[in-house]
Coordinates of N, CA, C and O and ligand atoms in Angstrom, one line a residue:
M17 N 2.9 -18.5 3.2 CA 2.1 -17.9 2.2 C 0.9 -17.1 3.0 O 0.2 -17.7 3.7
V18 N 0.8 -15.8 2.6 CA -0.2 -15.0 3.3 C -1.4 -14.9 2.3 O -1.2 -14.5 1.1
E19 N -2.8 -14.9 2.8 CA -3.9 -14.5 2.1 C -4.8 -13.9 3.1 O -5.1 -14.6 4.1
L20 N -5.1 -12.6 2.8 CA -5.9 -11.8 3.8 C -7.3 -11.6 3.2 O -7.3 -10.9 2.0
V21 N -8.3 -11.9 3.7 CA -9.6 -11.7 3.1 C -10.5 -10.6 3.8 O -10.7 -10.6 4.9
G22 N -10.8 -9.6 2.8 CA -11.6 -8.4 3.4 C -13.0 -8.7 2.9 O -13.5 -9.6 2.6
S23 N -13.8 -7.5 2.9 CA -15.3 -7.6 2.6 C -15.3 -7.8 1.0 O -16.1 -8.5 0.5
T24 N -14.6 -6.9 0.3 CA -14.6 -6.8 -1.2 C -13.2 -7.2 -1.8 O -13.2 -7.5 -3.1
V25 N -12.2 -7.1 -1.0 CA -10.8 -7.3 -1.7 C -10.1 -8.4 -0.8 O -10.4 -8.7 0.4
V26 N -9.4 -9.3 -1.6 CA -8.4 -10.3 -1.0 C -7.0 -10.0 -1.3 O -6.8 -9.7 -2.5
L27 N -6.3 -9.9 -0.4 CA -4.8 -9.6 -0.6 C -4.0 -10.9 -0.5 O -4.2 -11.7 0.4
R28 N -3.3 -11.2 -1.6 CA -2.5 -12.5 -1.7 C -1.2 -12.3 -2.2 O -0.9 -11.2 -2.7
E29 N -0.4 -13.3 -2.2 CA 1.1 -13.2 -2.6 C 1.1 -12.9 -4.2 O 0.1 -13.5 -4.9
F30 N 2.1 -12.2 -4.5 CA 2.3 -12.1 -6.0 C 2.9 -13.3 -6.6 O 3.5 -14.1 -6.0
R31 N 2.5 -13.5 -8.0 CA 2.9 -14.5 -8.8 C 3.6 -13.8 -10.1 O 3.1 -12.8 -10.4
M32 N 4.5 -14.7 -10.7 CA 5.1 -14.1 -11.9 C 4.0 -13.8 -13.0 O 4.2 -12.9 -13.8
S33 N 2.9 -14.6 -13.0 CA 1.9 -14.5 -13.9 C 1.1 -13.1 -13.7 O 0.3 -12.8 -14.6
D34 N 1.3 -12.4 -12.7 CA 0.6 -11.1 -12.5 C 1.2 -10.0 -13.2 O 0.7 -8.9 -13.2
V35 N 2.5 -10.1 -13.7 CA 3.2 -9.0 -14.3 C 2.3 -8.1 -15.2 O 2.1 -6.9 -15.0
D36 N 1.6 -8.8 -16.2 CA 0.8 -7.9 -17.2 C -0.4 -7.2 -16.4 O -0.5 -6.0 -16.7
A37 N -1.1 -7.8 -15.5 CA -2.1 -7.1 -14.8 C -1.6 -5.9 -14.1 O -2.3 -4.9 -13.9
T38 N -0.4 -6.1 -13.6 CA 0.1 -5.0 -12.7 C 0.5 -3.7 -13.4 O 0.6 -2.6 -12.7
M39 N 0.7 -3.9 -14.8 CA 1.0 -2.8 -15.7 C -0.1 -1.6 -15.6 O 0.3 -0.4 -15.8
A40 N -1.3 -2.0 -15.3 CA -2.4 -1.0 -15.3 C -2.3 -0.2 -13.9 O -2.9 0.9 -13.8
I41 N -1.2 -0.6 -13.1 CA -1.1 0.2 -11.9 C 0.3 0.8 -12.0 O 0.4 2.1 -12.0
V42 N 1.5 0.1 -12.1 CA 2.7 0.8 -12.1 C 3.2 1.2 -13.4 O 4.2 2.0 -13.5
G43 N 2.4 1.0 -14.5 CA 2.7 1.6 -15.8 C 1.8 2.8 -16.1 O 1.8 3.2 -17.3
D44 N 0.8 3.2 -15.3 CA -0.1 4.2 -15.5 C 0.2 5.5 -14.8 O 0.3 5.5 -13.7
E45 N 0.6 6.6 -15.5 CA 1.0 7.8 -14.9 C -0.1 8.4 -13.9 O 0.3 9.0 -12.8
R46 N -1.3 8.1 -14.2 CA -2.4 8.6 -13.3 C -2.2 8.0 -11.8 O -2.5 8.6 -10.9
V47 N -1.6 6.7 -11.9 CA -1.4 6.1 -10.5 C 0.0 6.5 -9.9 O 0.0 6.8 -8.8
T48 N 1.0 6.2 -10.7 CA 2.3 6.5 -10.2 C 2.7 7.9 -9.8 O 3.7 8.3 -9.1
T49 N 1.9 8.9 -10.4 CA 2.3 10.3 -10.2 C 2.2 10.6 -8.6 O 2.8 11.5 -8.2
T50 N 1.3 9.9 -7.9 CA 1.4 10.1 -6.5 C 2.1 9.0 -5.7 O 1.9 9.0 -4.4
L51 N 2.9 8.2 -6.4 CA 3.6 7.1 -5.6 C 5.0 7.7 -5.5 O 5.5 8.6 -6.1
S52 N 5.9 6.9 -4.8 CA 7.3 7.3 -4.5 C 8.2 6.7 -5.6 O 9.4 6.9 -5.5
F53 N 7.7 6.3 -6.8 CA 8.4 5.8 -7.8 C 7.8 6.2 -9.1 O 6.5 6.3 -9.1
D54 N 8.4 6.4 -10.2 CA 7.9 6.7 -11.4 C 7.4 5.5 -12.2 O 7.7 4.4 -11.8
S55 N 6.6 5.7 -13.2 CA 6.1 4.6 -14.0 C 7.2 3.7 -14.5 O 8.2 4.0 -14.8
L56 N 6.8 2.3 -14.4 CA 7.8 1.2 -14.8 C 7.5 0.6 -16.1 O 6.4 0.6 -16.6
T57 N 8.6 0.1 -16.8 CA 8.4 -0.7 -17.9 C 7.9 -2.1 -17.6 O 8.2 -2.6 -16.4
R58 N 7.4 -2.9 -18.5 CA 7.2 -4.4 -18.2 C 8.4 -5.1 -17.6 O 8.3 -5.8 -16.8
E59 N 9.5 -4.8 -18.2 CA 10.8 -5.5 -17.8 C 11.1 -5.1 -16.4 O 11.4 -6.0 -15.6
Q60 N 11.0 -3.8 -16.0 CA 11.4 -3.3 -14.7 C 10.4 -4.1 -13.6 O 10.8 -4.6 -12.7
Q61 N 9.1 -4.1 -14.0 CA 8.1 -4.7 -13.2 C 8.3 -6.2 -13.0 O 8.1 -6.6 -11.8
S62 N 8.7 -6.9 -14.1 CA 8.9 -8.2 -14.0 C 10.0 -8.6 -13.0 O 9.8 -9.4 -12.1
E63 N 11.0 -7.8 -13.0 CA 12.2 -7.9 -12.1 C 11.7 -7.6 -10.7 O 12.0 -8.3 -9.7
R64 N 10.9 -6.5 -10.5 CA 10.4 -6.2 -9.1 C 9.6 -7.3 -8.6 O 9.6 -7.6 -7.4
I65 N 8.6 -8.0 -9.3 CA 7.9 -9.1 -8.8 C 8.7 -10.2 -8.5 O 8.5 -10.8 -7.4
A66 N 9.7 -10.5 -9.2 CA 10.6 -11.6 -9.0 C 11.2 -11.4 -7.6 O 11.4 -12.3 -6.8
A67 N 11.8 -10.2 -7.4 CA 12.3 -9.8 -6.3 C 11.4 -9.8 -5.0 O 11.8 -10.4 -3.9
T68 N 10.2 -9.5 -5.2 CA 9.2 -9.6 -4.1 C 8.9 -10.9 -3.8 O 8.8 -11.3 -2.7
I69 N 8.8 -11.8 -4.8 CA 8.5 -13.3 -4.5 C 9.7 -13.8 -3.6 O 9.5 -14.6 -2.7
Q70 N 10.9 -13.4 -4.1 CA 12.1 -13.9 -3.4 C 12.0 -13.4 -1.9 O 12.2 -14.2 -1.0
R71 N 11.8 -12.1 -1.7 CA 11.8 -11.7 -0.3 C 10.7 -12.3 0.4 O 10.8 -12.4 1.7
A72 N 9.6 -12.5 -0.2 CA 8.5 -13.2 0.6 C 8.8 -14.5 1.2 O 8.3 -14.9 2.2
G73 N 9.8 -15.2 0.7 CA 10.3 -16.4 1.2 C 11.4 -16.4 2.2 O 11.8 -17.3 2.7
E74 N 11.8 -15.1 2.5 CA 12.9 -15.0 3.4 C 12.5 -15.0 4.8 O 11.3 -14.6 5.2
T75 N 13.4 -15.5 5.7 CA 13.0 -15.5 7.2 C 14.3 -14.6 7.8 O 15.3 -15.1 7.7
P76 N 13.9 -13.7 8.7 CA 12.7 -13.2 8.9 C 12.1 -12.4 7.8 O 12.9 -11.8 6.9
R77 N 10.8 -12.3 7.6 CA 10.1 -11.7 6.5 C 10.3 -10.1 6.8 O 9.9 -9.7 7.9
T78 N 10.7 -9.3 5.7 CA 10.9 -7.9 6.1 C 9.8 -7.0 5.5 O 9.6 -5.9 5.7
E79 N 8.9 -7.7 4.7 CA 7.8 -6.9 4.0 C 6.7 -7.9 3.6 O 6.8 -9.0 3.4
Y80 N 5.5 -7.3 3.6 CA 4.3 -8.1 3.0 C 3.7 -7.2 1.8 O 3.0 -6.2 2.1
Y81 N 4.3 -7.5 0.6 CA 4.0 -6.8 -0.7 C 2.9 -7.7 -1.3 O 3.4 -8.8 -1.9
L82 N 1.7 -7.3 -1.2 CA 0.6 -8.2 -1.6 C -0.2 -7.8 -2.8 O -0.5 -6.6 -2.9
A83 N -0.6 -8.6 -3.7 CA -1.5 -8.3 -4.8 C -2.9 -8.1 -4.2 O -3.4 -8.9 -3.4
A84 N -3.6 -7.0 -4.5 CA -5.0 -6.8 -4.1 C -5.9 -7.3 -5.3 O -5.7 -6.8 -6.4
T85 N -6.8 -8.2 -4.9 CA -7.7 -8.8 -5.9 C -9.2 -8.6 -5.5 O -9.5 -8.5 -4.4
L86 N -10.0 -8.7 -6.5 CA -11.5 -8.6 -6.3 C -11.9 -10.0 -5.7 O -11.7 -11.0 -6.3
K87 N -12.7 -9.9 -4.6 CA -13.2 -11.1 -4.0 C -14.2 -11.7 -4.8 O -14.3 -13.0 -5.0
S88 N -14.8 -10.9 -5.7 CA -15.9 -11.5 -6.6 C -15.3 -12.3 -7.7 O -16.0 -13.5 -7.9
D89 N -14.2 -11.9 -8.3 CA -13.8 -12.8 -9.6 C -12.3 -12.9 -9.6 O -11.8 -13.3 -10.6
G90 N -11.6 -12.5 -8.5 CA -10.1 -12.7 -8.5 C -9.3 -11.8 -9.3 O -8.1 -12.0 -9.3
R91 N -9.9 -10.9 -9.9 CA -9.1 -10.0 -10.8 C -8.1 -9.2 -10.0 O -8.5 -8.6 -8.9
L92 N -6.9 -8.9 -10.5 CA -5.9 -8.0 -9.7 C -6.2 -6.7 -10.0 O -6.4 -6.3 -11.2
I93 N -6.5 -5.9 -9.0 CA -6.8 -4.4 -9.2 C -5.8 -3.4 -8.6 O -5.9 -2.3 -8.7
G94 N -4.8 -4.1 -7.8 CA -3.9 -3.1 -7.1 C -2.9 -3.9 -6.3 O -2.7 -5.1 -6.4
F95 N -2.3 -3.3 -5.4 CA -1.4 -3.9 -4.3 C -1.4 -3.2 -3.0 O -1.9 -1.9 -2.9
G96 N -1.1 -3.8 -2.0 CA -1.0 -3.3 -0.6 C 0.4 -3.7 -0.1 O 0.8 -4.8 -0.4
R97 N 0.9 -2.9 0.8 CA 2.3 -3.3 1.3 C 2.4 -2.8 2.8 O 2.1 -1.7 3.0
L98 N 3.0 -3.8 3.5 CA 3.5 -3.4 4.8 C 5.0 -3.6 4.8 O 5.5 -4.8 4.6
G99 N 5.8 -2.5 5.0 CA 7.2 -2.7 4.9 C 7.6 -2.6 6.4 O 7.5 -1.6 7.1
L100 N 8.2 -3.7 6.9 CA 8.5 -3.7 8.4 C 9.7 -2.9 8.7 O 10.7 -2.9 7.9
T101 N 9.6 -2.1 9.8 CA 10.7 -1.1 10.1 C 10.9 -1.1 11.6 O 9.9 -1.2 12.3
G102 N 12.1 -1.0 12.1 CA 12.3 -0.8 13.6 C 11.7 -1.9 14.4 O 11.7 -3.0 14.0
V103 N 11.2 -1.5 15.4 CA 10.6 -2.5 16.5 C 9.2 -2.5 16.4 O 8.5 -1.4 16.6
R104 N 8.6 -3.6 15.9 CA 7.1 -3.8 15.9 C 6.4 -2.6 15.1 O 5.5 -2.1 15.6
A105 N 7.1 -2.2 14.0 CA 6.5 -1.1 13.2 C 6.5 -1.4 11.8 O 7.1 -2.2 11.3
A106 N 5.8 -0.7 11.0 CA 5.7 -0.9 9.5 C 5.2 0.3 8.9 O 4.5 1.2 9.4
K107 N 5.6 0.5 7.5 CA 5.0 1.5 6.6 C 4.0 1.0 5.8 O 4.2 -0.1 5.3
L108 N 2.8 1.5 5.7 CA 1.8 1.1 4.9 C 1.7 1.8 3.6 O 2.1 2.9 3.5
G109 N 1.5 1.1 2.5 CA 1.5 1.7 1.2 C 0.5 0.8 0.3 O 0.1 -0.2 0.7
G110 N 0.2 1.5 -0.8 CA -0.7 0.8 -1.7 C -1.2 1.7 -2.9 O -1.0 2.8 -2.9
A111 N -1.7 0.8 -3.8 CA -2.2 1.6 -5.1 C -3.2 0.7 -5.8 O -3.2 -0.5 -5.7
L112 N -4.2 1.4 -6.5 CA -5.2 0.7 -7.3 C -5.2 1.2 -8.7 O -4.8 2.3 -8.9
A113 N -5.5 0.3 -9.7 CA -5.7 0.7 -11.0 C -6.8 1.8 -11.1 O -7.8 1.7 -10.3
A114 N -6.6 2.9 -11.8 CA -7.4 4.1 -11.8 C -8.9 3.7 -12.1 O -9.9 4.3 -11.6
D115 N -9.2 2.7 -12.9 CA -10.5 2.1 -13.3 C -11.3 1.7 -12.0 O -12.5 1.6 -12.1
H116 N -10.5 1.5 -10.9 CA -11.2 0.9 -9.7 C -11.2 1.9 -8.6 O -11.5 1.6 -7.3
W117 N -10.9 3.1 -8.8 CA -10.9 4.1 -7.7 C -12.4 4.7 -7.3 O -13.2 4.4 -8.2
G118 N -12.5 4.9 -6.1 CA -13.7 5.5 -5.8 C -14.8 4.4 -5.4 O -16.0 4.8 -5.3
A119 N -14.3 3.3 -5.2 CA -15.4 2.1 -4.9 C -15.2 1.6 -3.6 O -15.8 0.5 -3.2
G120 N -14.2 2.2 -2.8 CA -14.1 1.7 -1.4 C -13.3 0.7 -1.3 O -12.9 0.1 -0.1
Y121 N -12.5 0.3 -2.4 CA -11.5 -0.9 -2.3 C -10.2 -0.6 -1.3 O -9.8 -1.4 -0.8
A122 N -9.8 0.8 -1.4 CA -8.7 1.1 -0.7 C -9.0 1.1 0.8 O -8.2 0.5 1.6
L123 N -10.1 1.5 1.1 CA -10.6 1.4 2.7 C -10.6 -0.1 3.1 O -10.0 -0.4 4.0
D124 N -11.2 -0.9 2.3 CA -11.3 -2.3 2.6 C -10.0 -2.9 2.7 O -9.7 -3.6 3.6
G125 N -9.1 -2.7 1.7 CA -7.8 -3.3 1.6 C -6.9 -2.9 2.7 O -6.3 -3.7 3.4
A126 N -7.1 -1.6 3.1 CA -6.1 -1.1 4.3 C -6.7 -1.6 5.4 O -5.8 -2.0 6.4
R127 N -7.9 -1.7 5.7 CA -8.5 -2.3 7.0 C -8.0 -3.7 7.1 O -7.6 -4.1 8.2
T128 N -8.0 -4.4 6.1 CA -7.6 -5.8 6.1 C -6.1 -6.0 6.4 O -5.8 -6.8 7.3
L129 N -5.3 -5.1 5.9 CA -4.0 -5.1 6.3 C -3.6 -4.6 7.6 O -2.8 -5.2 8.3
L130 N -4.4 -3.8 8.1 CA -4.2 -3.3 9.4 C -4.6 -4.2 10.5 O -4.0 -4.4 11.4
D131 N -5.7 -5.0 10.2 CA -6.1 -6.1 11.1 C -5.0 -7.1 11.2 O -4.6 -7.6 12.2
F132 N -4.4 -7.3 10.2 CA -3.2 -8.3 10.1 C -2.0 -7.7 10.7 O -1.4 -8.5 11.5
A133 N -1.8 -6.5 10.5 CA -0.7 -5.8 11.2 C -0.7 -5.8 12.7 O 0.3 -6.2 13.5
F134 N -1.9 -5.4 13.3 CA -2.1 -5.3 14.7 C -2.4 -6.6 15.4 O -2.4 -6.7 16.6
G135 N -2.9 -7.7 14.4 CA -3.4 -8.9 14.9 C -2.2 -10.0 14.9 O -1.3 -9.9 15.6
D136 N -2.2 -10.6 13.7 CA -1.1 -11.6 13.4 C 0.2 -11.2 13.7 O 1.0 -11.9 14.4
L137 N 0.6 -10.0 13.1 CA 2.0 -9.5 13.4 C 2.3 -8.8 14.6 O 3.5 -8.5 15.0
D138 N 1.2 -8.5 15.3 CA 1.4 -7.9 16.7 C 2.3 -6.6 16.7 O 3.1 -6.4 17.6
L139 N 2.0 -5.9 15.6 CA 2.8 -4.6 15.6 C 2.2 -3.6 16.5 O 1.1 -3.6 17.0
H140 N 3.0 -2.5 16.8 CA 2.7 -1.5 17.7 C 2.3 -0.2 16.9 O 1.4 0.6 17.3
R141 N 3.1 0.1 15.9 CA 2.9 1.3 15.1 C 2.9 1.1 13.6 O 3.8 0.4 13.2
V142 N 1.9 1.7 12.9 CA 1.9 1.7 11.4 C 1.9 3.1 10.9 O 1.2 4.0 11.4
T143 N 2.8 3.5 10.0 CA 2.7 4.9 9.5 C 2.5 4.9 7.9 O 2.6 3.9 7.3
A144 N 2.1 6.1 7.5 CA 1.9 6.2 6.0 C 2.4 7.6 5.7 O 2.1 8.6 6.4
A145 N 3.3 7.7 4.7 CA 3.8 8.8 4.2 C 3.2 9.3 3.0 O 3.3 8.4 2.0
I146 N 2.5 10.4 2.8 CA 1.7 10.6 1.8 C 1.9 12.0 1.2 O 2.1 13.0 2.0
G147 N 1.9 12.2 -0.1 CA 2.2 13.6 -0.8 C 1.0 14.5 -0.4 O -0.1 14.1 -0.3
P148 N 1.5 15.8 -0.2 CA 0.5 16.8 0.3 C -0.8 16.9 -0.7 O -1.7 17.4 -0.2
D149 N -0.6 16.7 -1.9 CA -1.7 16.8 -2.9 C -2.5 15.6 -3.2 O -3.4 15.5 -3.9
N150 N -2.1 14.4 -2.4 CA -2.8 13.2 -2.5 C -4.1 13.1 -1.6 O -4.1 12.4 -0.6
H151 N -5.1 13.8 -2.2 CA -6.4 13.9 -1.3 C -7.0 12.6 -1.1 O -7.6 12.5 0.1
A152 N -7.1 11.7 -2.1 CA -7.7 10.4 -2.0 C -7.1 9.7 -0.8 O -7.7 9.2 0.1
S153 N -5.7 9.6 -0.8 CA -5.0 8.8 0.2 C -5.1 9.4 1.5 O -5.4 8.8 2.6
I154 N -5.0 10.8 1.6 CA -5.2 11.5 2.9 C -6.6 11.3 3.5 O -6.7 11.0 4.6
A155 N -7.6 11.3 2.6 CA -9.0 11.0 3.0 C -9.1 9.7 3.7 O -9.7 9.3 4.5
A156 N -8.4 8.7 2.8 CA -8.5 7.3 3.3 C -7.9 7.1 4.7 O -8.6 6.5 5.5
V157 N -6.7 7.5 4.8 CA -6.1 7.3 6.2 C -6.9 8.0 7.4 O -7.0 7.5 8.4
T158 N -7.3 9.3 7.0 CA -8.1 10.0 8.0 C -9.3 9.3 8.3 O -9.7 9.1 9.5
R159 N -9.9 8.7 7.3 CA -11.2 7.9 7.5 C -11.0 6.8 8.4 O -11.8 6.3 9.2
L160 N -9.7 6.2 8.2 CA -9.4 5.0 9.1 C -8.9 5.4 10.6 O -8.8 4.4 11.4
G161 N -8.7 6.6 10.8 CA -8.4 6.9 12.1 C -6.9 7.2 12.3 O -6.4 7.4 13.4
F162 N -6.1 7.4 11.2 CA -4.8 7.7 11.4 C -4.6 9.1 11.9 O -5.4 10.0 11.7
V163 N -3.5 9.4 12.7 CA -3.3 10.7 13.3 C -2.1 11.4 12.5 O -1.0 10.8 12.1
Y164 N -2.3 12.6 12.1 CA -1.4 13.4 11.3 C -0.2 13.8 12.4 O -0.5 14.3 13.4
E165 N 1.0 13.6 12.0 CA 2.1 13.8 12.8 C 2.9 15.0 12.5 O 3.7 15.6 13.3
G166 N 3.1 15.3 11.1 CA 3.8 16.3 10.7 C 4.2 16.2 9.2 O 3.8 15.2 8.5
T167 N 5.1 17.0 8.8 CA 5.5 16.9 7.2 C 7.0 16.6 7.2 O 7.8 17.2 7.9
L168 N 7.4 15.6 6.5 CA 8.7 15.3 6.2 C 9.3 16.0 4.9 O 8.6 15.8 3.8
R169 N 10.2 16.8 5.1 CA 10.5 17.7 3.9 C 11.4 17.1 3.0 O 12.2 16.3 3.3
D170 N 11.1 17.4 1.6 CA 11.8 16.6 0.6 C 12.1 15.2 0.9 O 13.2 14.7 0.8
H171 N 11.0 14.5 1.2 CA 11.1 13.1 1.7 C 11.4 12.1 0.5 O 12.1 11.1 0.7
V172 N 10.7 12.3 -0.6 CA 10.9 11.3 -1.7 C 11.2 12.1 -3.0 O 10.8 13.3 -3.2
Y173 N 12.0 11.5 -3.9 CA 12.3 12.1 -5.2 C 11.6 11.3 -6.2 O 11.7 10.1 -6.6
T174 N 10.5 12.0 -6.9 CA 9.6 11.4 -7.8 C 9.1 12.4 -8.8 O 9.1 13.6 -8.4
N175 N 8.8 11.9 -10.0 CA 8.4 12.9 -11.0 C 9.5 14.0 -11.2 O 9.2 15.3 -11.3
Q176 N 10.8 13.6 -11.2 CA 12.0 14.4 -11.3 C 12.0 15.7 -10.4 O 12.4 16.8 -10.7
A177 N 11.5 15.5 -9.2 CA 11.5 16.5 -8.2 C 11.4 15.9 -6.8 O 10.9 14.9 -6.6
W178 N 11.9 16.7 -5.8 CA 11.8 16.4 -4.4 C 10.4 16.6 -4.0 O 9.8 17.7 -4.4
R179 N 9.8 15.9 -3.2 CA 8.4 16.0 -2.7 C 8.3 15.8 -1.2 O 9.0 14.9 -0.7
D180 N 7.6 16.7 -0.5 CA 7.4 16.5 0.9 C 6.4 15.4 1.1 O 5.8 14.8 0.3
S181 N 6.4 14.8 2.3 CA 5.4 13.7 2.7 C 4.7 14.2 4.0 O 5.3 14.7 5.0
R182 N 3.4 14.0 4.0 CA 2.7 14.2 5.2 C 2.6 12.9 6.0 O 2.3 11.8 5.4
L183 N 3.1 12.9 7.2 CA 3.3 11.5 8.0 C 2.1 11.4 8.9 O 1.8 12.3 9.7
Y184 N 1.4 10.2 8.7 CA 0.3 9.7 9.5 C 0.7 8.5 10.2 O 1.6 7.7 9.8
S185 N 0.1 8.2 11.4 CA 0.4 7.0 12.2 C -0.9 6.4 12.8 O -1.8 7.1 13.1
M186 N -0.7 5.1 13.0 CA -1.8 4.4 13.8 C -1.1 3.6 14.8 O -0.1 2.9 14.5
L187 N -1.6 3.7 16.1 CA -0.9 2.7 17.1 C -1.9 1.6 17.3 O -3.1 1.8 17.2
A188 N -1.3 0.5 17.9 CA -2.1 -0.6 18.2 C -3.4 -0.3 19.1 O -4.5 -0.7 18.8
Q189 N -3.2 0.6 20.1 CA -4.2 1.0 21.0 C -5.4 1.8 20.3 O -6.5 1.8 20.7
D190 N -5.0 2.3 19.0 CA -6.0 3.2 18.4 C -6.9 2.3 17.5 O -7.9 2.7 17.0
W191 N -6.3 1.0 17.2 CA -7.1 0.3 16.2 C -8.0 -0.8 16.7 O -7.6 -1.6 17.7
T192 N -9.3 -0.7 16.3 CA -10.3 -1.8 16.9 C -10.6 -2.4 15.6 O -11.5 -2.0 14.8
P193 N -10.2 -3.8 15.6 CA -10.6 -4.6 14.4 C -12.0 -4.6 14.0 O -12.8 -4.5 14.9
D194 N -12.4 -4.5 12.8 CA -13.8 -4.9 12.3 C -14.8 -3.8 12.9 O -15.9 -4.0 12.9
A195 N -14.2 -2.6 13.6 CA -15.1 -1.6 14.1 C -15.4 -0.5 13.1 O -15.9 0.5 13.4
H196 N -14.8 -0.6 11.9 CA -14.9 0.5 11.1 C -15.9 0.3 9.9 O -16.2 -0.7 9.6
Ligands
COA2 C1 -5.3 6.5 -3.0 C2 -6.1 5.4 -3.5 C3 -5.6 4.0 -3.1 C4 -7.6 5.5 -2.9 O1 -8.3 4.5 -3.5 P1 -9.9 4.5 -3.6 O2 -10.3 3.1 -3.6 O3 -10.3 5.4 -4.6 O4 -10.3 5.0 -2.2 P2 -11.7 4.7 -1.5 O5 -12.8 4.5 -2.6 O6 -11.6 3.5 -0.6 O7 -12.0 6.1 -0.7 C5 -11.3 6.4 0.5 C6 -11.7 7.7 0.9 O8 -11.1 8.7 0.2 C7 -12.1 9.5 -0.3 N1 -11.6 9.9 -1.7 C8 -11.4 9.0 -2.6 N2 -10.8 9.8 -3.9 C9 -10.8 11.0 -3.4 C10 -10.4 12.2 -4.0 N3 -9.9 12.3 -5.2 N4 -10.3 13.4 -3.3 C11 -10.8 13.4 -2.0 N5 -11.3 12.3 -1.3 C12 -11.2 11.1 -2.1 C13 -13.4 8.7 -0.5 O9 -14.5 9.5 -0.4 C14 -13.2 7.9 0.8 O10 -13.6 8.6 2.0 P3 -15.1 8.3 2.6 O11 -15.2 6.9 2.8 O12 -15.0 9.2 3.9 O13 -16.1 9.0 1.5 C15 -6.2 5.5 -5.0 O14 -6.6 6.8 -5.3 C16 -4.9 5.3 -5.7 O15 -4.6 4.2 -6.0 N6 -4.1 6.4 -6.1 C17 -2.7 6.3 -6.8 C18 -1.7 5.7 -6.0 C19 -1.6 6.3 -4.5 O16 -1.6 7.6 -4.5 N7 -1.5 5.6 -3.5 C20 -1.3 5.9 -2.1 C21 0.1 6.4 -2.0 S1 0.4 7.1 -0.3

C-alpha cells in the first residue's frame, strides 16, 4: 500500500468509496477534454476503480494510479499516475477537479510522484505525453524541468478525433529531489 506525502497533497491508494468524489474529475468535460479518454459515467468509473484496486495488488505492480487528496482535510481532488513501461521507465499522468486548478497542487503532486519514481522505484526515465493545446500541463512539466522531445502524431483518439501529443521526458540524472 503506497502513500506519498507532499507539501499540500497526499497521494494514496484508491478505495471503492472514492467513486462519487472522482466524478468531479472523470465526469467533468472541462477536465476530460484534455485527457486521453472522454468523460465517464458513474458505472464506468466504478468499474475502473475496481480494476485499479485489483491491479494495485498484483506482483509485479505495473502502475501506481493514486488518488490525490488535500493534506489539510483529506478531500479527494484528483489523481496521479505512473504507468510502468519498458525498462525502469514510466508514463506520468494526472488530473485535478477544475475547482482546484491554479493552486499549485499539480506541481506538488507531480514532484511527489517523481521523488517516488526516481527514489523508491529507482526509475531511469519518466515521460509525459500532452496535448498541444494543454497549456497548463505543458507549463507544469516545463516548470519541473522536463525536456521536450518531439511530437507524436495522431497519438490518442479523444473527443471523437485523433490528437497529437507533445512528448516530454525527465531522466534520473536530471531530477534533484526536494530542490524544486
Ligand atoms: C494540468 C493540470 C493538472 C494543472 O493543474 P494546476 O494545479 O492548475 O497546475 P498548477 O497550479 O500546479 O500550475 C502549474 C504551472 O502551470 C501554470 N498554469 C496553470 N494553468 C495554466 C494555464 N491555463 N495556462 C498556462 N499556464 C498555466 C501555472 O502558472 C504553473 O506554472 P508556474 O508555477 O510557473 O506559475 C490541470 O489543469 C488539469 O487537471 N487539467 C485537466 C486534466 C489534464 O489536462 N491533465 C494533464 C494531462 S497531460
